[in-house]
Coordinates of C-alpha atoms in Angstrom, one line a residue:
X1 CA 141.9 59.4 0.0
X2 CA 142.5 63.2 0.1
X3 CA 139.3 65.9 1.6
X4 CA 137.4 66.5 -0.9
X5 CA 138.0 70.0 -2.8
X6 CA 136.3 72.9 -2.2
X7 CA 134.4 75.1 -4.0
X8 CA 136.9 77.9 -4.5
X9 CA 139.4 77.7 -6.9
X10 CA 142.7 78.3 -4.4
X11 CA 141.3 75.7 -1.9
X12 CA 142.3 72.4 -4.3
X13 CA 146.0 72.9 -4.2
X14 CA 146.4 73.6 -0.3
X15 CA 143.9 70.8 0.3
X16 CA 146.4 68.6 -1.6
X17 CA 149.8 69.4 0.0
X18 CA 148.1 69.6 3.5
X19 CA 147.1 65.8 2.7
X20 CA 150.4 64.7 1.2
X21 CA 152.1 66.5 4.8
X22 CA 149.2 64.4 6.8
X23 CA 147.9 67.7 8.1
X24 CA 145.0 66.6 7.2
X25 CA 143.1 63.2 7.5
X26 CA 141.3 61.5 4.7
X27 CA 137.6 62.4 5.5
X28 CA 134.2 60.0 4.7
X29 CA 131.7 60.9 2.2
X30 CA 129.5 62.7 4.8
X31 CA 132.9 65.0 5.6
X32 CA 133.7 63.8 8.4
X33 CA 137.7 62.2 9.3
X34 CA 137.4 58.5 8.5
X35 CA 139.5 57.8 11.2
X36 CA 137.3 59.6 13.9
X37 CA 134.2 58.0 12.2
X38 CA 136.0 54.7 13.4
X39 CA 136.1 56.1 17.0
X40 CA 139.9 56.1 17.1
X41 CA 139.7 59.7 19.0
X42 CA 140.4 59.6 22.7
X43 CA 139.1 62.6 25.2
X44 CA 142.1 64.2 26.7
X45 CA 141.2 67.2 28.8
X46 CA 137.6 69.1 30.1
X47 CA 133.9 67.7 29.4
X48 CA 133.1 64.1 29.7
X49 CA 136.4 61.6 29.5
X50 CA 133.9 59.0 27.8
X51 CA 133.4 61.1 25.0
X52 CA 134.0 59.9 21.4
X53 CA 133.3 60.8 18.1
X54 CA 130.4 59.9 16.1
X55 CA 129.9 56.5 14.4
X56 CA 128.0 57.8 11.8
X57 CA 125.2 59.9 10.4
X58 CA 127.0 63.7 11.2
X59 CA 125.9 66.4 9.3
X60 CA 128.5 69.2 8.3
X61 CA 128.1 72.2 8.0
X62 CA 131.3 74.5 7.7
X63 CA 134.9 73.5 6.1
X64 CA 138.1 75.2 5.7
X65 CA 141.5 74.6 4.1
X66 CA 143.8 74.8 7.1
X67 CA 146.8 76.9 8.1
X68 CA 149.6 73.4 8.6
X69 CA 151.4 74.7 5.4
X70 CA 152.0 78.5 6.6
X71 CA 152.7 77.2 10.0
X72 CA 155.7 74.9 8.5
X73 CA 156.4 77.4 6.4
X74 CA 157.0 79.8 9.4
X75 CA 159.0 77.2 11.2
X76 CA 161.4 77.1 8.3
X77 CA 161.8 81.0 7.2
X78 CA 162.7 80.9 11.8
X79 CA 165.5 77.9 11.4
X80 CA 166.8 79.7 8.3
X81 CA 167.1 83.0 10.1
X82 CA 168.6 81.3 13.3
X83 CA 171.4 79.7 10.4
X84 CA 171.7 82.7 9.2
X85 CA 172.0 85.0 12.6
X86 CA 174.4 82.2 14.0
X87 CA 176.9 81.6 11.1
X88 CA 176.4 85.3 9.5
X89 CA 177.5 86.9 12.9
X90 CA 180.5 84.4 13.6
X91 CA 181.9 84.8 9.8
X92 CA 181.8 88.5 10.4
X93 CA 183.3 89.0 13.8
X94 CA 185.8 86.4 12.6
X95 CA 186.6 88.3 9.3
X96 CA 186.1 92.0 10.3
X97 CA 187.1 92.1 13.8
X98 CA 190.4 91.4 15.6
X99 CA 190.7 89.7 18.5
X100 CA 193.2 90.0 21.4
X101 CA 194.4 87.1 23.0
X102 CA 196.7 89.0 24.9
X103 CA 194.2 91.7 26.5
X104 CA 190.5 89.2 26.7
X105 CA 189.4 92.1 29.6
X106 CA 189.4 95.3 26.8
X107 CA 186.4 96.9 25.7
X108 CA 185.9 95.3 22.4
X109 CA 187.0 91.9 23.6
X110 CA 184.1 92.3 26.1
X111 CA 181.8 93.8 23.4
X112 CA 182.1 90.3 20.9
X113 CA 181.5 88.3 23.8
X114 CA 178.3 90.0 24.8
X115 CA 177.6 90.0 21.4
X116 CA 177.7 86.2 21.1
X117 CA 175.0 85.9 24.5
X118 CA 172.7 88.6 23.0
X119 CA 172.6 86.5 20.0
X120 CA 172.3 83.0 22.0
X121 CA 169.6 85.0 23.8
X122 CA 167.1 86.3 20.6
X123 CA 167.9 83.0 18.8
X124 CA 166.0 81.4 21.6
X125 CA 163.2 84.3 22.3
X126 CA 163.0 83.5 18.2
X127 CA 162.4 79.8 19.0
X128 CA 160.3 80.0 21.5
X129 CA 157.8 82.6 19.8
X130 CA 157.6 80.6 16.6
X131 CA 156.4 77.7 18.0
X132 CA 154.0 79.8 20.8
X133 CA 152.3 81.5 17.7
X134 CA 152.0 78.3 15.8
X135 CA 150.2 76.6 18.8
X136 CA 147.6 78.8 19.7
X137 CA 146.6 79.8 16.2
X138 CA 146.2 76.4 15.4
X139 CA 144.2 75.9 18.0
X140 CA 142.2 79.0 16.8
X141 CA 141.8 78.2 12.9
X142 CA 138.3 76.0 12.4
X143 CA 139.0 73.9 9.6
X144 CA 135.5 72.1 10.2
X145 CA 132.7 71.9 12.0
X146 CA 130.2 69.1 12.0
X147 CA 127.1 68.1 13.9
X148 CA 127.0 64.6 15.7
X149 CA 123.1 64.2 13.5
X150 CA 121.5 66.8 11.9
X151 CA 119.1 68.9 13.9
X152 CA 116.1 67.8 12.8
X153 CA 117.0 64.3 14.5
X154 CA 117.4 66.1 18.0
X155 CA 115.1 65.3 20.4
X156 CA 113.4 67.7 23.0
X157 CA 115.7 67.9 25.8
X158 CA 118.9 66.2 24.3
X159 CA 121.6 69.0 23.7
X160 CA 122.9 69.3 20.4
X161 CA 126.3 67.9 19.7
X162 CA 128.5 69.7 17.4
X163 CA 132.5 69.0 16.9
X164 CA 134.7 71.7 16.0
X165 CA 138.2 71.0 14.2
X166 CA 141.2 73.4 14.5
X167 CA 144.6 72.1 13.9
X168 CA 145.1 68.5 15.3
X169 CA 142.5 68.9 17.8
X170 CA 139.2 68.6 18.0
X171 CA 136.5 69.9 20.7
X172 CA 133.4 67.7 21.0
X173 CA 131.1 70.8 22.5
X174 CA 127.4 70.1 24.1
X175 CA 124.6 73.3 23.2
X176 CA 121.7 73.5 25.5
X177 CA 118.8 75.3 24.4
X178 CA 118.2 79.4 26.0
X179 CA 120.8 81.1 27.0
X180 CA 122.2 81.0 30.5
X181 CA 123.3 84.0 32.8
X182 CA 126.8 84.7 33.0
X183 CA 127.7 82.3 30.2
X184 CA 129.4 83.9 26.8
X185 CA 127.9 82.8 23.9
X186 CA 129.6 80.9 21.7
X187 CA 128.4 83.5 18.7
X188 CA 130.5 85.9 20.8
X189 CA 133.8 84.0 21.0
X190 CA 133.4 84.0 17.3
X191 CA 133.1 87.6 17.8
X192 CA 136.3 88.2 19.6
X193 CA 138.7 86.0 17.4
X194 CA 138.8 83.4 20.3
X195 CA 137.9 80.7 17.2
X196 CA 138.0 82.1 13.6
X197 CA 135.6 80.6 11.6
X198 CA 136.7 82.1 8.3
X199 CA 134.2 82.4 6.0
X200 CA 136.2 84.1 2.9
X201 CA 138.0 81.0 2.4
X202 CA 135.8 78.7 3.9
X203 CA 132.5 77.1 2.8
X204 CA 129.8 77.4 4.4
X205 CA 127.8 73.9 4.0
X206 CA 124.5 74.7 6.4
X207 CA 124.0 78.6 7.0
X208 CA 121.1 78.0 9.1
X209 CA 122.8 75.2 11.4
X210 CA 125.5 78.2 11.9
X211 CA 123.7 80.6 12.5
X212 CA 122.1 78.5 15.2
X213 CA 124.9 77.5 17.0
X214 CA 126.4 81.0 16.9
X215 CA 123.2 82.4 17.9
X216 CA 121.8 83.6 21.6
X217 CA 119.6 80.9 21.5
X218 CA 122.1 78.0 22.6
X219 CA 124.4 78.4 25.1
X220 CA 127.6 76.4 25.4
X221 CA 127.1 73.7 28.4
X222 CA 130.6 71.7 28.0
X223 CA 133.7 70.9 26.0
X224 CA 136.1 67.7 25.8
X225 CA 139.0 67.8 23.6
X226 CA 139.6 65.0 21.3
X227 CA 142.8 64.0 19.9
X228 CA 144.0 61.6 17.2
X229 CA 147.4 59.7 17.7
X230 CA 150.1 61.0 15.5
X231 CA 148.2 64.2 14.3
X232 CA 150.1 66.9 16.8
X233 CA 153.2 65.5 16.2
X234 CA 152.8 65.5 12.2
X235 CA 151.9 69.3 12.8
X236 CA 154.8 69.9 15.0
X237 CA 153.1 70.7 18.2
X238 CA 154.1 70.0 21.4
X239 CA 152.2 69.7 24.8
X240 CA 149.9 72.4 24.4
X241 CA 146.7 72.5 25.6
X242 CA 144.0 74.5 24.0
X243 CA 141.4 76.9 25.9
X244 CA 138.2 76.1 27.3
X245 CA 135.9 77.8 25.3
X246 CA 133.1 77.6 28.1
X247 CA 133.8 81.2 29.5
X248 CA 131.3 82.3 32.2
X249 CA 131.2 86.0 32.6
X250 CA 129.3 87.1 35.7
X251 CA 130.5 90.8 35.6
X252 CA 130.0 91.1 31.7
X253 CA 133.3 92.1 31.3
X254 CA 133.8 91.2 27.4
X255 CA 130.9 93.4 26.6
X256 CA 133.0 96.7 25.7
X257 CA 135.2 94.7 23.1
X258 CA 131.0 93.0 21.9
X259 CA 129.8 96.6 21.9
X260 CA 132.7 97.7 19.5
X261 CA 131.9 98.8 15.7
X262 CA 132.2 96.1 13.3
X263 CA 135.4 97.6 11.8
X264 CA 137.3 97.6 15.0
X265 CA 136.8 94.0 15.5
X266 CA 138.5 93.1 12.1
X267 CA 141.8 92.9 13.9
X268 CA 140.7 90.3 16.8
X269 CA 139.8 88.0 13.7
X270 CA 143.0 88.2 11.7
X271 CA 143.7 84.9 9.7
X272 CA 146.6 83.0 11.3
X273 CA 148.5 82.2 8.0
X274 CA 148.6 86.1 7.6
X275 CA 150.4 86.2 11.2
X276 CA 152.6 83.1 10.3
X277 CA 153.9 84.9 6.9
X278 CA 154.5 88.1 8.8
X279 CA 156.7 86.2 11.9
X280 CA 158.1 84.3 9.0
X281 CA 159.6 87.6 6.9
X282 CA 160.3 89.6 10.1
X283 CA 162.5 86.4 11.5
X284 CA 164.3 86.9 8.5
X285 CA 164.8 90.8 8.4
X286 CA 166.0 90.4 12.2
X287 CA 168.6 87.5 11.3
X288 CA 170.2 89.1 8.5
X289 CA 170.1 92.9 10.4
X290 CA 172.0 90.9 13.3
X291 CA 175.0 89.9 10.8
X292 CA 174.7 93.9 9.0
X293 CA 175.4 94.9 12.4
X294 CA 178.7 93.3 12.5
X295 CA 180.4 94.0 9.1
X296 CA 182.3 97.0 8.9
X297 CA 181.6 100.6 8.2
X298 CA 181.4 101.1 5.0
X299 CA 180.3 98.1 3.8
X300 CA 176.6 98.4 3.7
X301 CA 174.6 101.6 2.5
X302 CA 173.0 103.5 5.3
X303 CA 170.6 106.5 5.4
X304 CA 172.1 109.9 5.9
X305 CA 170.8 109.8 9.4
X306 CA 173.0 106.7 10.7
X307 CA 176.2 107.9 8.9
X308 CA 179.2 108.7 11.5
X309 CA 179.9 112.2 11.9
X310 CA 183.8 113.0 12.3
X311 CA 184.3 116.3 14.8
X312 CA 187.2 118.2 13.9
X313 CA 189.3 119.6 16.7
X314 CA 189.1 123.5 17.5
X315 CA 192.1 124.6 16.8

């Protein structure tokens, strides 16, 4: 079965696709990915390799549509605009430029061929970005977060359990109560856009659990990543691994960026599908501008300012 809607009235159709895609995994009742519930999750990097996911009885309190469709959306507007660099370009040297087989040493012989690396060499850089962006905002987006038993069930002493989703991955974090010297909150990496917990087109199921965790009043004591078998690989991710989010800070050095007015911060929490539409159109604005740059003059309508200027001899 497909997450249960949300509460806005954009969130049903994204919810549905991202299922259909297997972006997403068919949750339980209490929110929570059926097939974590059944302990199918493995601990792959940081915190304690035994870790696993809860059996039952979570409590969650934050859920967001996430980002899988913008991200593949991204990926295709970048293979489109590699087609369209790759083929455009050729079709236009081939029909607008002579070659000379006799003479491959002249100027312009030389300038097609260094043409055709240049373009070998930003269809790569293209590549490679797409799929660098992709990672680490996935990694960034929450698209849940859910406590391993509601607080009221903690014990004095025990730390309290909470799992954080973003992307394919999921962090199984440990909070200790008071905070601890040197140790950035985890309120503050919220702060700093290191995790976007988007609230605009999120819902926020427990404000006060939140609040806590996001508060000065936990700190965060350890982190194991959890992955689920198949999930990277239906959202196209390679072999990336996400941050720690267990930052110490001895010499308090994030505390100019904390210290910043609430308006200056906006841009360290921009929304990743808002990045991946952005990469997506300029991929294609560079793509075509590569194959406008080979067609003749004349052929395409400048500005004043780039139009050739002809100097007539002195006489």
């Amino acid at each position: 079965s497909c997450p249960r809607p949300l509460t806005a009235p954009h969130a049903r159709p994204v919810m549905l696709r991202q299922c259909r895609r297997r972006a997403l995994l068919p949750r339980a009742p209490n929110g929570v990915p059926e097939v974590l519930c059944r302990g199918r999750a493995s601990a792959v990097s940081g915190g304690d390799p035994g870790a696993q996911m809860p059996t039952g009885g979570a409590h969650e309190i934050f859920r967001c549509p996430g980002i899988e469709d913008s991200a593949l959306q991204m990926r295709r507007r970048v293979q489109l605009a590699m087609g369209i660099e790759v083929f455009g370009t050729s079709c236009s040297k081939f029909m607008f430029h002579s070659f000379d087989h006799g003479d491959f040493l002249s100027v312009s012989e030389q300038a097609l061929s260094n043409g055709v690396f240049v373009m070998c060499l930003h269809v790569a850089a293209m590549w490679w970005y797409h799929g660098y962006t992709r990672d680490h905002l996935l990694a960034r987006h929450v698209t849940s977060i859910y406590l391993e038993r509601p607080i009221s069930e903690v014990r004095s002493g025990e730390p309290i359990v909470v799992f954080l989703e973003t992307g394919p991955w999921t962090r199984r974090l440990e909070f200790r109560p008071g905070p601890l010297a040197g140790r950035l909150p985890f309120g503050h990496l919220a702060q700093l856009g290191a995790v976007h917990i988007d609230e605009g087109r999120g819902e926020v199921v427990d404000r006060a659990a939140l609040e806590l965790i996001t508060s000065e009043h936990l700190h965060l004591a350890s982190q194991a990543v959890l992955s689920v078998e198949g999930a990277a690989k239906a959202a196209f991710v390679g072999h990336y691994q996400v941050p720690q989010l267990v930052q110490d800070d001895p010499d308090v050095a994030y505390q100019w960026w904390i210290n910043l007015p609430p308006r200056l911060q906006e841009p360290l929490r921009w929304r990743g599908s808002s990045a991946f539409r952005n990469f997506g159109v300029a991929a294609l604005a560079m793509g075509v501008g590569s194959v406008v740059l080979w067609l003749p003059a004349g052929a395409q309508p400048l500005p004043s300012i780039f139009a050739r200027k002809t100097v007539v001899p002195s006489q």
